[in-house]
Tab-separated table of C-alpha atoms in Angstrom:
chain	number	residue	atom	x	y	z
E	1	MET	CA	-50.059	-41.857	-25.811
E	2	SER	CA	-46.632	-42.752	-27.267
E	3	ARG	CA	-45.787	-44.564	-30.563
E	4	ARG	CA	-44.424	-47.622	-28.553
E	5	GLN	CA	-47.478	-47.559	-26.355
E	6	PHE	CA	-49.655	-47.349	-29.756
E	7	ILE	CA	-48.028	-50.393	-31.417
E	8	LYS	CA	-48.608	-52.940	-28.014
E	9	ILE	CA	-52.501	-51.844	-28.084
E	10	LEU	CA	-52.709	-52.645	-31.559
E	11	ALA	CA	-51.003	-56.089	-31.141
E	12	ALA	CA	-53.097	-56.927	-27.556
E	13	GLY	CA	-55.744	-55.992	-29.723
E	14	GLY	CA	-55.270	-58.720	-32.836
E	15	VAL	CA	-54.692	-56.128	-35.214
E	16	MET	CA	-51.241	-57.499	-36.486
E	17	ALA	CA	-52.952	-60.894	-37.436
E	18	VAL	CA	-55.125	-58.575	-39.579
E	19	LEU	CA	-52.057	-56.982	-41.339
E	20	ALA	CA	-49.773	-59.764	-41.225
E	21	ALA	CA	-49.701	-59.563	-44.728
E	22	CYS	CA	-48.338	-56.041	-45.124
E	23	ASP	CA	-44.756	-56.618	-45.193
E	24	GLY	CA	-43.775	-59.945	-46.766
E	25	MET	CA	-41.353	-61.216	-48.900
E	26	PRO	CA	-41.539	-59.845	-52.628
E	27	GLU	CA	-42.527	-62.870	-55.371
E	28	SER	CA	-39.845	-61.098	-57.327
E	29	ALA	CA	-37.136	-61.565	-54.404
E	30	LEU	CA	-37.839	-65.299	-54.154
E	31	ALA	CA	-38.600	-65.899	-58.288
E	32	PRO	CA	-34.941	-67.324	-58.477
E	33	TRP	CA	-35.370	-70.118	-56.303
E	34	LEU	CA	-38.294	-71.078	-58.950
E	35	GLY	CA	-35.186	-72.483	-60.878
E	36	PRO	CA	-34.206	-71.191	-64.708
E	37	ASP	CA	-36.921	-69.877	-66.214
E	38	GLN	CA	-38.347	-72.039	-69.298
E	39	ARG	CA	-37.643	-69.915	-71.909
E	40	VAL	CA	-33.924	-69.230	-71.405
E	41	LEU	CA	-32.347	-71.603	-74.028
E	42	ASP	CA	-28.866	-71.109	-73.531
E	43	PRO	CA	-27.382	-73.887	-71.304
E	44	ARG	CA	-25.039	-71.236	-70.036
E	45	LEU	CA	-27.410	-69.032	-68.747
E	46	ARG	CA	-29.327	-71.677	-67.409
E	47	ALA	CA	-26.678	-72.943	-64.979
E	48	LEU	CA	-25.876	-69.366	-63.830
E	49	SER	CA	-29.881	-69.535	-62.793
E	50	TRP	CA	-29.142	-72.189	-60.144
E	51	ALA	CA	-25.077	-70.951	-58.984
E	52	LEU	CA	-26.671	-68.088	-57.973
E	53	LEU	CA	-28.794	-69.813	-55.425
E	54	ALA	CA	-25.185	-70.030	-53.850
E	55	PRO	CA	-24.211	-68.917	-49.800
E	56	ASN	CA	-22.157	-66.054	-50.144
E	57	PRO	CA	-21.473	-63.351	-47.279
E	58	HIS	CA	-24.162	-60.966	-46.370
E	59	ASN	CA	-26.017	-62.400	-49.263
E	60	LEU	CA	-24.461	-59.193	-51.053
E	61	GLN	CA	-24.279	-61.883	-54.132
E	62	ALA	CA	-20.735	-60.299	-55.310
E	63	TRP	CA	-20.660	-61.995	-58.612
E	64	VAL	CA	-20.483	-61.188	-62.392
E	65	ALA	CA	-20.959	-63.406	-64.840
E	66	ASP	CA	-19.085	-62.979	-68.632
E	67	VAL	CA	-21.112	-64.058	-70.965
E	68	ARG	CA	-19.652	-61.992	-74.304
E	69	THR	CA	-17.860	-65.078	-75.992
E	70	PRO	CA	-20.202	-67.666	-77.174
E	71	GLY	CA	-19.749	-71.054	-75.152
E	72	GLU	CA	-17.595	-69.554	-72.262
E	73	ILE	CA	-18.654	-67.929	-68.685
E	74	SER	CA	-16.107	-65.485	-67.059
E	75	LEU	CA	-16.684	-65.019	-63.326
E	76	HIS	CA	-15.527	-62.000	-61.320
E	77	VAL	CA	-15.926	-60.456	-58.455
E	78	ASP	CA	-18.284	-57.374	-58.592
E	79	THR	CA	-16.231	-55.077	-56.650
E	80	ARG	CA	-19.295	-52.759	-55.616
E	81	ARG	CA	-20.037	-55.433	-53.068
E	82	LEU	CA	-17.170	-56.177	-51.250
E	83	LEU	CA	-16.852	-55.371	-47.288
E	84	PRO	CA	-14.008	-53.659	-46.894
E	85	GLU	CA	-14.432	-53.504	-43.005
E	86	THR	CA	-15.705	-57.094	-41.816
E	87	ASP	CA	-13.742	-58.670	-44.838
E	88	PRO	CA	-10.416	-56.710	-45.498
E	89	PHE	CA	-8.930	-59.106	-47.558
E	90	GLY	CA	-11.514	-60.088	-49.429
E	91	ARG	CA	-11.559	-63.590	-48.127
E	92	GLN	CA	-15.213	-64.213	-47.728
E	93	VAL	CA	-15.892	-63.152	-50.557
E	94	LEU	CA	-13.683	-65.800	-52.538
E	95	ILE	CA	-15.522	-68.210	-50.370
E	96	GLY	CA	-18.637	-67.333	-51.567
E	97	CYS	CA	-17.532	-67.215	-55.536
E	98	GLY	CA	-16.618	-70.682	-54.981
E	99	ALA	CA	-19.979	-71.877	-53.755
E	100	PHE	CA	-21.060	-70.143	-56.770
E	101	LEU	CA	-18.807	-72.208	-59.048
E	102	GLU	CA	-19.201	-75.462	-57.564
E	103	LEU	CA	-23.287	-75.141	-58.071
E	104	LEU	CA	-22.559	-74.036	-61.801
E	105	ARG	CA	-20.424	-77.056	-61.996
E	106	MET	CA	-23.131	-79.522	-60.557
E	107	ALA	CA	-25.725	-77.388	-62.546
E	108	THR	CA	-23.783	-78.362	-65.999
E	109	LEU	CA	-22.777	-81.981	-65.267
E	110	ALA	CA	-25.663	-84.330	-64.655
E	111	GLY	CA	-25.307	-87.166	-61.771
E	112	ASP	CA	-24.327	-85.057	-58.564
E	113	ALA	CA	-27.224	-86.746	-56.356
E	114	LEU	CA	-26.467	-83.240	-53.633
E	115	PHE	CA	-27.948	-80.956	-56.863
E	116	ALA	CA	-31.653	-82.289	-55.968
E	117	ALA	CA	-31.150	-80.269	-52.609
E	118	VAL	CA	-30.453	-77.099	-54.325
E	119	ARG	CA	-34.094	-75.320	-54.207
E	120	GLN	CA	-34.754	-76.551	-50.162
E	121	ARG	CA	-31.053	-75.259	-49.336
E	122	ARG	CA	-31.487	-72.512	-46.334
E	123	THR	CA	-29.054	-70.837	-43.604
E	124	GLN	CA	-31.051	-71.523	-40.739
E	125	ARG	CA	-30.708	-68.510	-37.449
E	126	SER	CA	-33.033	-70.439	-35.201
E	127	VAL	CA	-32.731	-72.195	-32.024
E	128	TYR	CA	-31.467	-76.151	-32.543
E	129	THR	CA	-32.867	-78.963	-30.596
E	130	PRO	CA	-30.415	-80.402	-27.746
E	131	ILE	CA	-30.060	-83.457	-30.061
E	132	PRO	CA	-26.186	-83.748	-31.714
E	133	PRO	CA	-26.214	-85.020	-35.084
E	134	GLN	CA	-25.229	-88.907	-35.223
E	135	ALA	CA	-21.898	-90.034	-35.863
E	136	ALA	CA	-22.912	-91.400	-39.121
E	137	ALA	CA	-24.378	-88.117	-40.139
E	138	LEU	CA	-21.381	-86.601	-39.413
E	139	ALA	CA	-19.630	-89.187	-41.721
E	140	ALA	CA	-21.384	-88.031	-44.654
E	141	LEU	CA	-21.253	-84.572	-44.299
E	142	ARG	CA	-17.255	-85.031	-43.917
E	143	LEU	CA	-17.325	-86.971	-47.518
E	144	ALA	CA	-19.496	-84.919	-49.333
E	145	ALA	CA	-17.274	-81.606	-48.139
E	146	GLU	CA	-13.665	-82.774	-47.647
E	147	ALA	CA	-11.284	-81.954	-50.515
E	148	ALA	CA	-7.679	-81.599	-51.384
E	149	GLY	CA	-6.483	-79.486	-49.168
E	150	ILE	CA	-9.824	-78.914	-47.589
E	151	THR	CA	-10.419	-80.476	-44.018
E	152	LEU	CA	-14.009	-80.785	-42.229
E	153	GLY	CA	-13.710	-81.363	-38.073
E	154	CYS	CA	-16.640	-81.632	-36.089
E	155	THR	CA	-17.165	-81.391	-32.354
E	156	VAL	CA	-20.311	-82.544	-30.321
E	157	GLU	CA	-18.368	-82.668	-26.678
E	158	PRO	CA	-20.683	-80.110	-24.493
E	159	GLU	CA	-17.212	-78.602	-23.250
E	160	GLN	CA	-15.861	-78.048	-26.095
E	161	VAL	CA	-18.909	-76.727	-27.506
E	162	LYS	CA	-19.609	-74.116	-24.784
E	163	ARG	CA	-15.836	-72.942	-25.266
E	164	ILE	CA	-16.683	-72.773	-29.102
E	165	ASN	CA	-19.922	-70.791	-28.137
E	166	ALA	CA	-18.327	-68.536	-26.022
E	167	MET	CA	-15.860	-67.344	-28.653
E	168	ALA	CA	-18.332	-67.380	-31.210
E	169	LEU	CA	-20.462	-64.806	-29.223
E	170	GLN	CA	-17.915	-62.876	-27.784
E	171	GLY	CA	-17.067	-62.327	-31.849
E	172	CYS	CA	-20.283	-61.081	-32.538
E	173	ARG	CA	-20.383	-58.789	-29.636
E	174	ILE	CA	-17.187	-57.205	-30.852
E	175	GLU	CA	-18.094	-56.757	-34.597
E	176	PHE	CA	-21.223	-55.227	-33.603
E	177	GLY	CA	-20.059	-53.313	-30.351
E	178	THR	CA	-17.314	-51.725	-33.579
E	179	ALA	CA	-18.846	-48.420	-35.364
E	180	GLU	CA	-17.432	-49.523	-38.967
E	181	THR	CA	-18.031	-53.113	-38.975
E	182	TRP	CA	-21.730	-53.025	-37.407
E	183	GLN	CA	-22.688	-49.888	-39.539
E	184	GLU	CA	-21.350	-52.268	-43.159
E	185	SER	CA	-23.157	-55.033	-41.900
E	186	ALA	CA	-26.181	-52.687	-41.427
E	187	ASN	CA	-25.665	-51.025	-44.643
E	188	SER	CA	-26.801	-54.714	-45.666
E	189	LEU	CA	-30.215	-54.572	-44.239
E	190	ARG	CA	-33.210	-53.772	-46.330
E	191	LEU	CA	-35.762	-52.903	-44.385
E	192	GLY	CA	-39.146	-53.528	-45.363
E	193	ALA	CA	-41.111	-55.046	-48.924
E	194	GLN	CA	-40.658	-52.161	-50.990
E	195	GLU	CA	-36.778	-52.032	-50.337
E	196	VAL	CA	-36.114	-55.480	-50.827
E	197	ALA	CA	-38.009	-55.227	-54.013
E	198	ALA	CA	-35.957	-52.708	-55.068
E	199	GLU	CA	-32.187	-54.519	-54.343
E	200	PRO	CA	-33.225	-58.294	-53.481
E	201	SER	CA	-29.843	-58.503	-51.562
E	202	GLY	CA	-28.701	-58.570	-48.200
E	203	THR	CA	-31.089	-58.953	-45.272
E	204	ALA	CA	-34.348	-58.648	-45.628
E	205	VAL	CA	-36.106	-57.000	-42.841
E	206	LEU	CA	-39.703	-57.846	-42.821
E	207	GLY	CA	-42.843	-58.461	-41.144
E	208	THR	CA	-45.647	-56.820	-39.347
E	209	GLU	CA	-43.993	-55.250	-36.316
E	210	VAL	CA	-41.319	-53.724	-38.650
E	211	TRP	CA	-43.621	-52.569	-40.664
E	212	LEU	CA	-45.418	-50.722	-38.256
E	213	ALA	CA	-42.373	-49.845	-36.698
E	214	ARG	CA	-41.318	-48.309	-40.003
E	215	SER	CA	-44.808	-46.624	-40.190
E	216	SER	CA	-44.769	-44.970	-37.186
E	217	GLY	CA	-40.965	-43.439	-37.434
E	218	LEU	CA	-39.639	-46.104	-34.736
E	219	LEU	CA	-37.740	-47.803	-37.091
E	220	ASP	CA	-35.437	-46.525	-39.775
E	221	HIS	CA	-31.706	-46.655	-41.340
E	222	ALA	CA	-30.197	-44.481	-38.894
E	223	ALA	CA	-31.392	-46.213	-35.839
E	224	LEU	CA	-30.203	-49.523	-37.835
E	225	ARG	CA	-26.749	-48.212	-38.606
E	226	ASP	CA	-25.898	-47.448	-34.607
E	227	PRO	CA	-24.268	-49.534	-33.042
E	228	ASN	CA	-25.838	-48.750	-29.435
E	229	GLY	CA	-29.136	-48.718	-31.017
E	230	ILE	CA	-32.173	-51.105	-31.710
E	231	GLY	CA	-30.048	-53.024	-34.660
E	232	ALA	CA	-27.302	-53.892	-32.809
E	233	THR	CA	-29.030	-54.643	-29.686
E	234	ARG	CA	-31.734	-57.457	-31.341
E	235	ALA	CA	-28.908	-59.148	-33.111
E	236	LEU	CA	-26.991	-59.565	-29.885
E	237	GLN	CA	-30.173	-60.485	-28.599
E	238	SER	CA	-30.731	-62.975	-30.715
E	239	MET	CA	-27.093	-64.406	-31.308
E	240	THR	CA	-27.382	-64.385	-27.275
E	241	THR	CA	-29.902	-66.827	-27.380
E	242	LEU	CA	-28.428	-69.259	-30.076
E	243	LEU	CA	-25.118	-69.544	-28.799
E	244	THR	CA	-26.250	-69.956	-25.026
E	245	SER	CA	-29.212	-72.620	-25.193
E	246	GLY	CA	-29.574	-73.458	-28.638
E	247	THR	CA	-26.633	-74.666	-30.461
E	248	PRO	CA	-25.702	-78.543	-29.817
E	249	ALA	CA	-22.556	-78.994	-32.131
E	250	TRP	CA	-20.112	-76.928	-34.362
E	251	VAL	CA	-18.427	-78.432	-37.647
E	252	TRP	CA	-15.670	-75.979	-39.595
E	253	LEU	CA	-13.776	-76.291	-42.826
E	254	SER	CA	-10.053	-75.632	-42.337
E	255	SER	CA	-7.420	-75.321	-45.154
E	256	ALA	CA	-3.763	-76.271	-45.565
E	257	ASP	CA	-3.191	-72.390	-46.157
E	258	ASN	CA	-4.699	-69.414	-46.613
E	259	SER	CA	-4.150	-68.967	-50.300
E	260	ARG	CA	-6.789	-67.621	-53.160
E	261	MET	CA	-7.331	-71.318	-54.572
E	262	ALA	CA	-8.123	-72.539	-50.301
E	263	GLN	CA	-10.356	-69.969	-50.133
E	264	LEU	CA	-12.405	-70.635	-53.120
E	265	GLU	CA	-11.846	-74.878	-52.421
E	266	ALA	CA	-13.620	-73.844	-49.166
E	267	GLY	CA	-16.538	-72.152	-50.626
E	268	ARG	CA	-16.844	-75.457	-53.249
E	269	SER	CA	-16.617	-77.384	-49.973
E	270	TYR	CA	-19.041	-75.351	-48.195
E	271	LEU	CA	-21.753	-75.655	-50.902
E	272	ARG	CA	-21.532	-79.323	-50.866
E	273	LEU	CA	-21.582	-79.592	-46.443
E	274	CYS	CA	-24.728	-77.512	-46.955
E	275	LEU	CA	-26.247	-79.507	-49.592
E	276	GLN	CA	-25.919	-82.620	-47.606
E	277	ALA	CA	-26.949	-81.103	-44.836
E	278	THR	CA	-29.921	-80.251	-46.114
E	279	LEU	CA	-30.541	-83.952	-47.256
E	280	LEU	CA	-29.814	-85.131	-44.133
E	281	GLY	CA	-32.672	-82.670	-42.676
E	282	LEU	CA	-29.694	-81.091	-40.316
E	283	ALA	CA	-29.741	-76.755	-40.484
E	284	LEU	CA	-26.929	-74.551	-40.378
E	285	HIS	CA	-25.534	-71.383	-39.537
E	286	PRO	CA	-22.181	-69.897	-40.455
E	287	ASN	CA	-20.634	-67.575	-38.076
E	288	SER	CA	-18.399	-65.565	-39.502
E	289	GLN	CA	-17.711	-63.001	-36.963
E	290	VAL	CA	-14.697	-64.571	-35.168
E	291	LEU	CA	-13.599	-65.180	-38.523
E	292	GLN	CA	-13.046	-61.716	-39.481
E	293	GLU	CA	-9.622	-60.497	-40.053
E	294	PHE	CA	-9.920	-56.556	-38.760
E	295	ALA	CA	-7.831	-55.481	-35.848
E	296	GLN	CA	-9.998	-55.734	-33.150
E	297	MET	CA	-10.990	-59.347	-33.991
E	298	ARG	CA	-7.026	-60.727	-34.467
E	299	THR	CA	-6.724	-62.258	-30.617
E	300	LEU	CA	-10.326	-63.847	-30.905
E	301	LEU	CA	-9.266	-65.287	-34.021
E	302	SER	CA	-5.891	-66.760	-33.087
E	303	GLN	CA	-7.594	-68.315	-29.929
E	304	VAL	CA	-10.336	-69.853	-32.073
E	305	HIS	CA	-7.223	-71.565	-33.910
E	306	ALA	CA	-5.662	-72.925	-30.953
E	307	GLU	CA	-9.026	-74.201	-29.960
E	308	LEU	CA	-9.581	-76.188	-32.714
E	309	GLY	CA	-6.151	-77.391	-33.340
E	310	LEU	CA	-4.883	-75.145	-36.129
E	311	ALA	CA	-1.166	-73.873	-36.766
E	312	ASN	CA	0.135	-71.684	-39.142
E	313	PRO	CA	0.205	-71.930	-41.783
E	314	ALA	CA	-3.005	-73.332	-41.830
E	315	ARG	CA	-6.540	-71.608	-42.110
E	316	LEU	CA	-10.137	-71.638	-40.434
E	317	GLN	CA	-12.397	-70.813	-43.281
E	318	MET	CA	-15.775	-71.640	-42.084
E	319	LEU	CA	-16.953	-72.435	-38.515
E	320	VAL	CA	-20.773	-73.277	-38.935
E	321	ARG	CA	-23.695	-73.985	-35.888
E	322	ILE	CA	-24.993	-77.835	-36.226
E	323	GLY	CA	-28.336	-79.286	-35.372
E	324	TYR	CA	-31.821	-80.199	-36.067
E	325	ALA	CA	-34.180	-76.482	-36.053
E	326	ALA	CA	-36.982	-76.762	-33.289
E	327	ASN	CA	-38.487	-74.637	-36.458
E	328	THR	CA	-38.136	-75.563	-40.167
E	329	ALA	CA	-39.920	-73.023	-41.821
E	330	VAL	CA	-37.534	-70.836	-42.920
E	331	THR	CA	-38.234	-68.423	-46.060
E	332	PRO	CA	-35.330	-68.197	-48.714
E	333	SER	CA	-32.902	-65.282	-49.106
E	334	PRO	CA	-33.839	-62.995	-51.387
E	335	ARG	CA	-31.751	-63.184	-54.967
E	336	ARG	CA	-31.280	-60.677	-57.413
E	337	PRO	CA	-32.511	-61.856	-60.933
E	338	LEU	CA	-29.807	-63.823	-63.510
E	339	SER	CA	-30.004	-60.450	-65.550
E	340	SER	CA	-28.492	-58.669	-63.008
E	341	LEU	CA	-25.629	-60.477	-62.771
E	342	LEU	CA	-25.002	-60.762	-66.479
E	343	GLN	CA	-22.172	-58.726	-68.145
E	344	ALA	CA	-23.695	-59.616	-72.096
């Protein structure tokens, strides 16, 4: 009997249900989502405890907060957590820093209604219902997200949605099928609860089937890093489903230029977009692949700019699936403890 057959027999016999708790998300990786520890009194640290919940590329959380000077916070990029293959110019990491700074600002200033959605915000990588967002909801998103130099665009027009879907899927094929870029993404996968607990960043790969596959030797990091292996294949299958039958609309953020300040402002706008969408019951899922600057993606990057009517020096900073999730139960992504981000 092969190992694969053995796993199928276990599943058929109901053993999967018994083992359901074998590989869940560690509580320690979710603890930051509870908010600041009540024992923390320094207002800077309390604000940083919220800021680290910001969305960021590959969930690598490439932030270092220097709090050595009393009353000040200096934010730096953690250069050990960059993405040189998929983000060669550091554009995405700057967007993540912008989101961090905007959430930090909200946490220090009372009265921003969007802040109420911080703990509920999720990236929902799932099928959305065919119902697109209504005009009033899109107007509310625009009001929340637009800022000086940052514009929010959207489409619910079926033919344009199909064209963007096709481009987004092609972007996935290119990234997942290119050895260097796929391996970089695969390196951010945390395989099993033990790895997530040890390094609560990146993408958690959990669940009973994963636990059984690992335990039986069918799944390991070498298999996941292979662009022709199970990881890339499953990732592309998942995105194909989402982009052929589960995406009713798109929103995007563009900037007047591609300066570092524009990238930071785009991150601030994206954070506000996420929080407003959460309050409206809308699901978001950014598509980063088609916006990346590595050589194999450049032609497609130009094509998506043309599709959205953006000409140089304007830059598309975020392209995001939007809709109503068919399944709204989403576990938060793991977060590193505040202490791991501090330079104190």
